[in-house]
Amino acid sequence: MADNARAKRLADLIREVVAQKLQRGIKDPRLGSHVTITDTRVTGDLREATVFYTVYGDEEERKAASAGLESAKGILRSEVGKAAGVKFTPTLTFVMDALPDTARNIEDLLDRARQSDEKVREASAGAAYAGEADPYRKPGEDDTEADETDDTAK
């Protein structure tokens, strides 16, 4: 079993090699320049690597990029093997990264919260306090009311 530091170094190497090869070495038009490798994870035994990627474009371009990556998997694995110099080159699995969709969802939720806050701010613009602005007693204030309640409690 390999240590985590070695698996991390191999994952970083795989991410760099795959990204460089996609940018410069593979001439598949489905991949183009809109595929970005975001993360790579390697199992503890260094046998399998999961490569996360994003595609900037519509659903058609995502499907085409996925098919292009699957067809280039052998070339990419051989390049990783040359660069890594390990006894067994890990098998590559490509997974679409959900990070952009999650970020978009969070931005939508934040926009809704801002709109809700603005509605509350507009509704409370002319409002007044139900009692005093600060209902709490402060040290040094006249405590005549407190003395009167103490006398009636005796």
Backbone as CSV, one residue per row, in Angstrom:
resi,resn,N_x,N_y,N_z,CA_x,CA_y,CA_z,C_x,C_y,C_z
1,MET,0.837,-1.173,0.000,0.000,0.000,0.000,0.886,1.241,0.000
2,ALA,0.611,2.155,-0.889,1.410,3.374,-0.998,0.930,4.395,0.032
3,ASP,1.815,5.295,0.397,1.414,6.337,1.333,0.637,7.424,0.602
4,ASN,-0.081,8.238,1.369,-0.941,9.264,0.780,-0.151,10.324,0.034
5,ALA,1.058,10.642,0.506,1.866,11.658,-0.173,2.242,11.193,-1.577
6,ARG,2.554,9.926,-1.712,2.909,9.404,-3.038,1.696,9.415,-3.962
7,ALA,0.541,9.050,-3.433,-0.677,9.080,-4.239,-1.015,10.510,-4.655
8,LYS,-0.791,11.466,-3.770,-1.048,12.878,-4.092,-0.101,13.373,-5.182
9,ARG,1.188,13.013,-5.060,2.146,13.425,-6.089,1.796,12.816,-7.443
10,LEU,1.398,11.547,-7.444,1.013,10.894,-8.694,-0.249,11.537,-9.272
11,ALA,-1.200,11.887,-8.414,-2.423,12.547,-8.883,-2.095,13.893,-9.522
12,ASP,-1.203,14.648,-8.893,-0.806,15.945,-9.463,-0.112,15.757,-10.811
13,LEU,0.754,14.752,-10.903,1.449,14.475,-12.160,0.466,14.083,-13.256
14,ILE,-0.493,13.241,-12.914,-1.499,12.810,-13.892,-2.296,14.012,-14.385
15,ARG,-2.700,14.891,-13.467,-3.466,16.078,-13.859,-2.671,16.944,-14.842
16,GLU,-1.378,17.151,-14.560,-0.550,17.980,-15.432,-0.339,17.332,-16.797
17,VAL,-0.038,16.034,-16.803,0.233,15.339,-18.066,-1.019,15.307,-18.941
18,VAL,-2.163,14.987,-18.343,-3.402,14.917,-19.119,-3.761,16.295,-19.666
19,ALA,-3.617,17.329,-18.853,-3.951,18.685,-19.311,-3.037,19.123,-20.452
20,GLN,-1.744,18.858,-20.310,-0.810,19.241,-21.371,-1.080,18.461,-22.652
21,LYS,-1.344,17.181,-22.517,-1.598,16.356,-23.692,-2.894,16.781,-24.391
22,LEU,-3.907,17.138,-23.610,-5.150,17.603,-24.218,-4.951,18.928,-24.935
23,GLN,-4.088,19.769,-24.384,-3.874,21.079,-24.976,-3.014,21.001,-26.231
24,ARG,-1.988,20.157,-26.203,-1.004,20.178,-27.287,-0.944,18.914,-28.137
25,GLY,-1.299,17.771,-27.572,-1.004,16.532,-28.267,-2.145,15.856,-28.983
26,ILE,-3.347,16.059,-28.549,-4.476,15.342,-29.130,-5.211,16.279,-30.076
27,LYS,-5.435,15.814,-31.266,-6.030,16.646,-32.319,-7.523,16.379,-32.498
28,ASP,-8.160,15.824,-31.504,-9.580,15.522,-31.584,-10.394,16.823,-31.514
29,PRO,-11.200,17.123,-32.521,-11.965,18.382,-32.500,-13.044,18.408,-31.419
30,ARG,-13.443,17.241,-30.896,-14.452,17.214,-29.841,-13.914,17.772,-28.536
31,LEU,-12.598,17.676,-28.364,-12.001,18.146,-27.112,-11.708,19.632,-27.162
32,GLY,-11.100,20.091,-28.210,-10.856,21.515,-28.387,-10.159,22.142,-27.191
33,SER,-10.403,23.408,-26.996,-9.764,24.132,-25.902,-10.735,24.423,-24.770
34,HIS,-11.932,23.866,-24.823,-12.901,24.152,-23.785,-13.024,23.059,-22.731
35,VAL,-12.101,22.092,-22.712,-12.057,21.067,-21.678,-10.978,21.455,-20.675
36,THR,-11.345,21.491,-19.401,-10.416,21.849,-18.338,-10.355,20.721,-17.326
37,ILE,-9.154,20.288,-17.002,-8.961,19.265,-15.976,-8.944,19.987,-14.631
38,THR,-9.895,19.657,-13.756,-10.012,20.362,-12.484,-9.352,19.636,-11.329
39,ASP,-9.402,18.307,-11.314,-8.852,17.563,-10.179,-8.568,16.133,-10.611
40,THR,-7.681,15.490,-9.868,-7.368,14.087,-10.103,-7.214,13.407,-8.756
41,ARG,-7.759,12.227,-8.640,-7.629,11.452,-7.401,-7.161,10.052,-7.753
42,VAL,-6.211,9.567,-6.952,-5.644,8.238,-7.173,-5.952,7.390,-5.954
43,THR,-6.289,6.117,-6.183,-6.549,5.215,-5.065,-5.254,4.939,-4.314
44,GLY,-5.388,4.429,-3.107,-4.228,4.174,-2.260,-3.254,3.172,-2.838
45,ASP,-3.730,2.214,-3.647,-2.833,1.228,-4.242,-2.261,1.693,-5.581
46,LEU,-2.550,2.907,-5.977,-2.042,3.538,-7.209,-2.466,2.810,-8.479
47,ARG,-3.585,2.095,-8.428,-4.043,1.329,-9.594,-5.090,2.062,-10.423
48,GLU,-5.841,2.957,-9.794,-6.912,3.637,-10.515,-6.841,5.129,-10.256
49,ALA,-7.070,5.902,-11.287,-7.079,7.358,-11.173,-8.389,7.890,-11.745
50,THR,-9.001,8.796,-11.009,-10.211,9.463,-11.461,-9.842,10.891,-11.824
51,VAL,-10.118,11.270,-13.068,-9.793,12.600,-13.567,-11.097,13.371,-13.725
52,PHE,-11.211,14.480,-12.995,-12.401,15.322,-13.062,-12.157,16.441,-14.067
53,TYR,-13.158,16.722,-14.879,-13.010,17.744,-15.909,-14.296,18.556,-16.034
54,THR,-14.156,19.742,-16.577,-15.312,20.572,-16.897,-15.256,20.929,-18.372
55,VAL,-16.417,21.184,-18.920,-16.526,21.595,-20.315,-17.353,22.867,-20.344
56,TYR,-16.804,23.901,-20.938,-17.531,25.156,-21.073,-18.283,25.128,-22.391
57,GLY,-19.576,24.999,-22.256,-20.417,24.930,-23.438,-21.753,24.320,-23.080
58,ASP,-22.520,23.975,-24.111,-23.837,23.413,-23.877,-23.753,21.894,-23.687
59,GLU,-24.908,21.271,-23.560,-24.974,19.832,-23.289,-24.391,19.013,-24.441
60,GLU,-24.569,19.472,-25.667,-24.017,18.771,-26.831,-22.491,18.716,-26.768
61,GLU,-21.878,19.842,-26.433,-20.418,19.892,-26.337,-19.909,19.027,-25.190
62,ARG,-20.684,18.937,-24.107,-20.295,18.076,-22.975,-20.293,16.607,-23.382
63,LYS,-21.324,16.208,-24.106,-21.384,14.813,-24.558,-20.258,14.507,-25.537
64,ALA,-19.976,15.450,-26.436,-18.898,15.250,-27.410,-17.548,15.176,-26.703
65,ALA,-17.337,16.014,-25.709,-16.077,15.992,-24.966,-15.927,14.690,-24.198
66,SER,-17.016,14.205,-23.631,-16.970,12.934,-22.912,-16.587,11.788,-23.850
67,ALA,-17.172,11.773,-25.045,-16.832,10.743,-26.031,-15.384,10.891,-26.491
68,GLY,-14.927,12.132,-26.666,-13.537,12.369,-27.072,-12.541,11.912,-26.023
69,LEU,-12.846,12.161,-24.753,-11.950,11.715,-23.678,-11.905,10.191,-23.589
70,GLU,-13.045,9.554,-23.771,-13.069,8.087,-23.738,-12.261,7.499,-24.888
71,SER,-12.299,8.133,-26.053,-11.539,7.605,-27.185,-10.037,7.881,-27.032
72,ALA,-9.677,8.935,-26.311,-8.263,9.273,-26.119,-7.682,8.682,-24.845
73,LYS,-8.456,7.867,-24.146,-8.025,7.321,-22.856,-6.728,6.521,-22.966
74,GLY,-6.574,5.734,-24.006,-5.369,4.915,-24.179,-4.118,5.762,-24.390
75,ILE,-4.227,6.763,-25.227,-3.084,7.660,-25.486,-2.698,8.396,-24.210
76,LEU,-3.720,8.884,-23.504,-3.442,9.615,-22.268,-2.810,8.719,-21.211
77,ARG,-3.269,7.481,-21.118,-2.698,6.555,-20.136,-1.245,6.232,-20.471
78,SER,-0.931,6.064,-21.759,0.457,5.778,-22.128,1.355,6.976,-21.836
79,GLU,0.853,8.196,-22.032,1.629,9.394,-21.701,1.857,9.496,-20.197
80,VAL,0.858,9.148,-19.417,1.007,9.150,-17.957,2.048,8.118,-17.548
81,GLY,2.022,6.945,-18.187,2.999,5.907,-17.871,4.421,6.343,-18.174
82,LYS,4.618,7.037,-19.290,5.954,7.533,-19.633,6.437,8.557,-18.618
83,ALA,5.551,9.443,-18.210,5.945,10.514,-17.298,6.097,10.040,-15.861
84,ALA,5.297,9.079,-15.441,5.283,8.676,-14.033,6.427,7.742,-13.684
85,GLY,6.737,6.820,-14.555,7.799,5.871,-14.263,7.448,4.909,-13.141
86,VAL,6.186,4.565,-12.995,5.771,3.607,-11.966,5.639,2.225,-12.600
87,LYS,5.628,1.211,-11.736,5.568,-0.171,-12.215,4.257,-0.445,-12.964
88,PHE,3.177,0.063,-12.434,1.865,-0.141,-13.044,1.233,1.227,-13.293
89,THR,0.898,1.508,-14.530,0.249,2.777,-14.867,-1.222,2.691,-14.471
90,PRO,-1.705,3.661,-13.716,-3.106,3.598,-13.272,-4.081,3.712,-14.441
91,THR,-5.208,3.033,-14.297,-6.271,3.174,-15.288,-6.947,4.528,-15.066
92,LEU,-7.336,5.168,-16.141,-7.930,6.494,-16.054,-9.442,6.408,-16.228
93,THR,-10.146,7.088,-15.345,-11.592,7.218,-15.443,-11.909,8.704,-15.466
94,PHE,-12.660,9.131,-16.473,-13.000,10.545,-16.611,-14.409,10.792,-16.092
95,VAL,-14.518,11.779,-15.203,-15.800,12.105,-14.580,-16.048,13.601,-14.744
96,MET,-17.263,13.932,-15.184,-17.644,15.338,-15.312,-17.721,15.951,-13.923
97,ASP,-17.034,17.059,-13.728,-17.003,17.735,-12.435,-18.279,18.551,-12.268
98,ALA,-18.930,18.396,-11.128,-20.182,19.105,-10.872,-19.956,20.476,-10.254
99,LEU,-18.724,20.896,-10.120,-18.413,22.162,-9.465,-19.062,23.373,-10.136
100,PRO,-19.006,23.535,-11.455,-19.654,24.716,-12.059,-21.164,24.748,-11.830
101,ASP,-21.816,23.593,-11.887,-23.254,23.554,-11.658,-23.587,23.894,-10.209
102,THR,-22.776,23.387,-9.295,-22.981,23.691,-7.885,-22.757,25.171,-7.609
103,ALA,-21.726,25.740,-8.205,-21.449,27.170,-8.026,-22.593,28.005,-8.588
104,ARG,-23.111,27.618,-9.723,-24.238,28.340,-10.322,-25.463,28.261,-9.409
105,ASN,-25.709,27.093,-8.831,-26.835,26.918,-7.921,-26.670,27.798,-6.677
106,ILE,-25.460,27.856,-6.136,-25.203,28.688,-4.961,-25.402,30.163,-5.304
107,GLU,-24.946,30.590,-6.470,-25.145,31.975,-6.888,-26.630,32.307,-7.024
108,ASP,-27.418,31.387,-7.550,-28.858,31.610,-7.664,-29.498,31.748,-6.285
109,LEU,-29.089,30.896,-5.349,-29.626,30.975,-3.995,-29.234,32.284,-3.312
110,LEU,-28.000,32.729,-3.523,-27.566,34.005,-2.944,-28.347,35.175,-3.548
111,ASP,-28.629,35.119,-4.847,-29.433,36.164,-5.479,-30.838,36.221,-4.885
112,ARG,-31.431,35.042,-4.657,-32.754,35.002,-4.046,-32.727,35.577,-2.629
113,ALA,-31.666,35.262,-1.876,-31.536,35.791,-0.517,-31.380,37.310,-0.544
114,ARG,-30.613,37.830,-1.490,-30.458,39.290,-1.612,-31.790,39.956,-1.931
115,GLN,-32.570,39.356,-2.830,-33.877,39.912,-3.180,-34.819,39.890,-1.971
116,SER,-34.784,38.808,-1.215,-35.605,38.707,-0.013,-35.181,39.741,1.022
117,ASP,-33.888,39.926,1.198,-33.391,40.943,2.128,-33.827,42.338,1.691
118,GLU,-33.825,42.595,0.401,-34.230,43.901,-0.112,-35.719,44.135,0.153
119,LYS,-36.554,43.108,0.006,-37.977,43.238,0.301,-38.198,43.550,1.780
120,VAL,-37.469,42.876,2.648,-37.582,43.128,4.085,-37.112,44.542,4.412
121,ARG,-36.039,44.973,3.782,-35.511,46.325,4.004,-36.524,47.378,3.567
122,GLU,-37.188,47.169,2.427,-38.197,48.109,1.949,-39.413,48.126,2.879
123,ALA,-39.817,46.965,3.377,-40.975,46.885,4.264,-40.700,47.557,5.604
124,SER,-39.473,47.510,6.061,-39.153,48.074,7.366,-38.647,49.507,7.279
125,ALA,-38.722,50.126,6.122,-38.187,51.476,5.949,-38.908,52.488,6.816
126,GLY,-40.208,52.445,6.933,-40.949,53.430,7.715,-41.391,52.901,9.059
127,ALA,-40.917,51.760,9.459,-41.361,51.135,10.701,-40.727,51.809,11.905
128,ALA,-41.426,51.716,13.034,-40.915,52.254,14.297,-40.872,51.120,15.315
129,TYR,-40.113,51.329,16.362,-40.004,50.322,17.409,-41.338,50.200,18.147
130,ALA,-41.671,49.026,18.635,-42.891,48.801,19.377,-42.779,49.420,20.770
131,GLY,-41.605,49.400,21.345,-41.356,50.001,22.652,-40.260,51.024,22.493
132,GLU,-39.373,51.017,23.427,-38.223,51.905,23.316,-37.224,51.316,22.325
133,ALA,-36.336,52.155,21.826,-35.338,51.671,20.875,-34.393,50.696,21.541
134,ASP,-34.055,50.959,22.830,-33.165,50.074,23.578,-33.843,49.747,24.906
135,PRO,-34.493,48.602,25.032,-35.273,48.307,26.234,-34.438,47.868,27.434
136,TYR,-33.154,47.722,27.315,-32.331,47.220,28.401,-31.820,48.357,29.281
137,ARG,-31.720,48.087,30.588,-31.169,49.069,31.519,-29.667,49.078,31.409
138,LYS,-29.126,50.235,31.620,-27.675,50.381,31.574,-27.185,50.812,32.949
139,PRO,-25.953,50.448,33.319,-25.432,50.850,34.630,-25.373,52.371,34.741
140,GLY,-25.730,52.882,35.933,-25.666,54.312,36.176,-26.963,55.035,35.884
141,GLU,-27.964,54.371,35.331,-29.244,55.015,35.092,-30.019,55.075,36.391
142,ASP,-30.994,55.913,36.445,-31.821,56.062,37.634,-32.610,54.769,37.835
143,ASP,-32.428,54.130,38.986,-33.076,52.851,39.267,-34.272,53.023,40.187
144,THR,-35.056,54.062,40.009,-36.207,54.295,40.880,-37.262,53.221,40.698
145,GLU,-37.449,52.765,39.521,-38.438,51.713,39.276,-38.015,50.423,39.955
146,ALA,-36.716,50.112,39.950,-36.227,48.893,40.585,-36.390,48.971,42.090
147,ASP,-36.193,50.180,42.704,-36.345,50.334,44.155,-37.802,50.162,44.552
148,GLU,-38.739,50.665,43.752,-40.148,50.563,44.061,-40.605,49.123,44.029
149,THR,-40.117,48.325,43.065,-40.523,46.922,42.975,-39.926,46.123,44.119
150,ASP,-38.737,46.503,44.600,-38.114,45.808,45.725,-38.922,46.065,47.002
151,ASP,-39.456,47.288,47.210,-40.222,47.620,48.403,-41.557,46.873,48.429
152,THR,-42.155,46.684,47.271,-43.460,45.997,47.246,-43.293,44.502,47.419
153,ALA,-42.109,43.976,47.099,-41.871,42.529,47.217,-41.662,42.131,48.668
154,LYS,-41.317,43.083,49.560,-41.029,42.753,50.972,-42.242,42.546,51.734
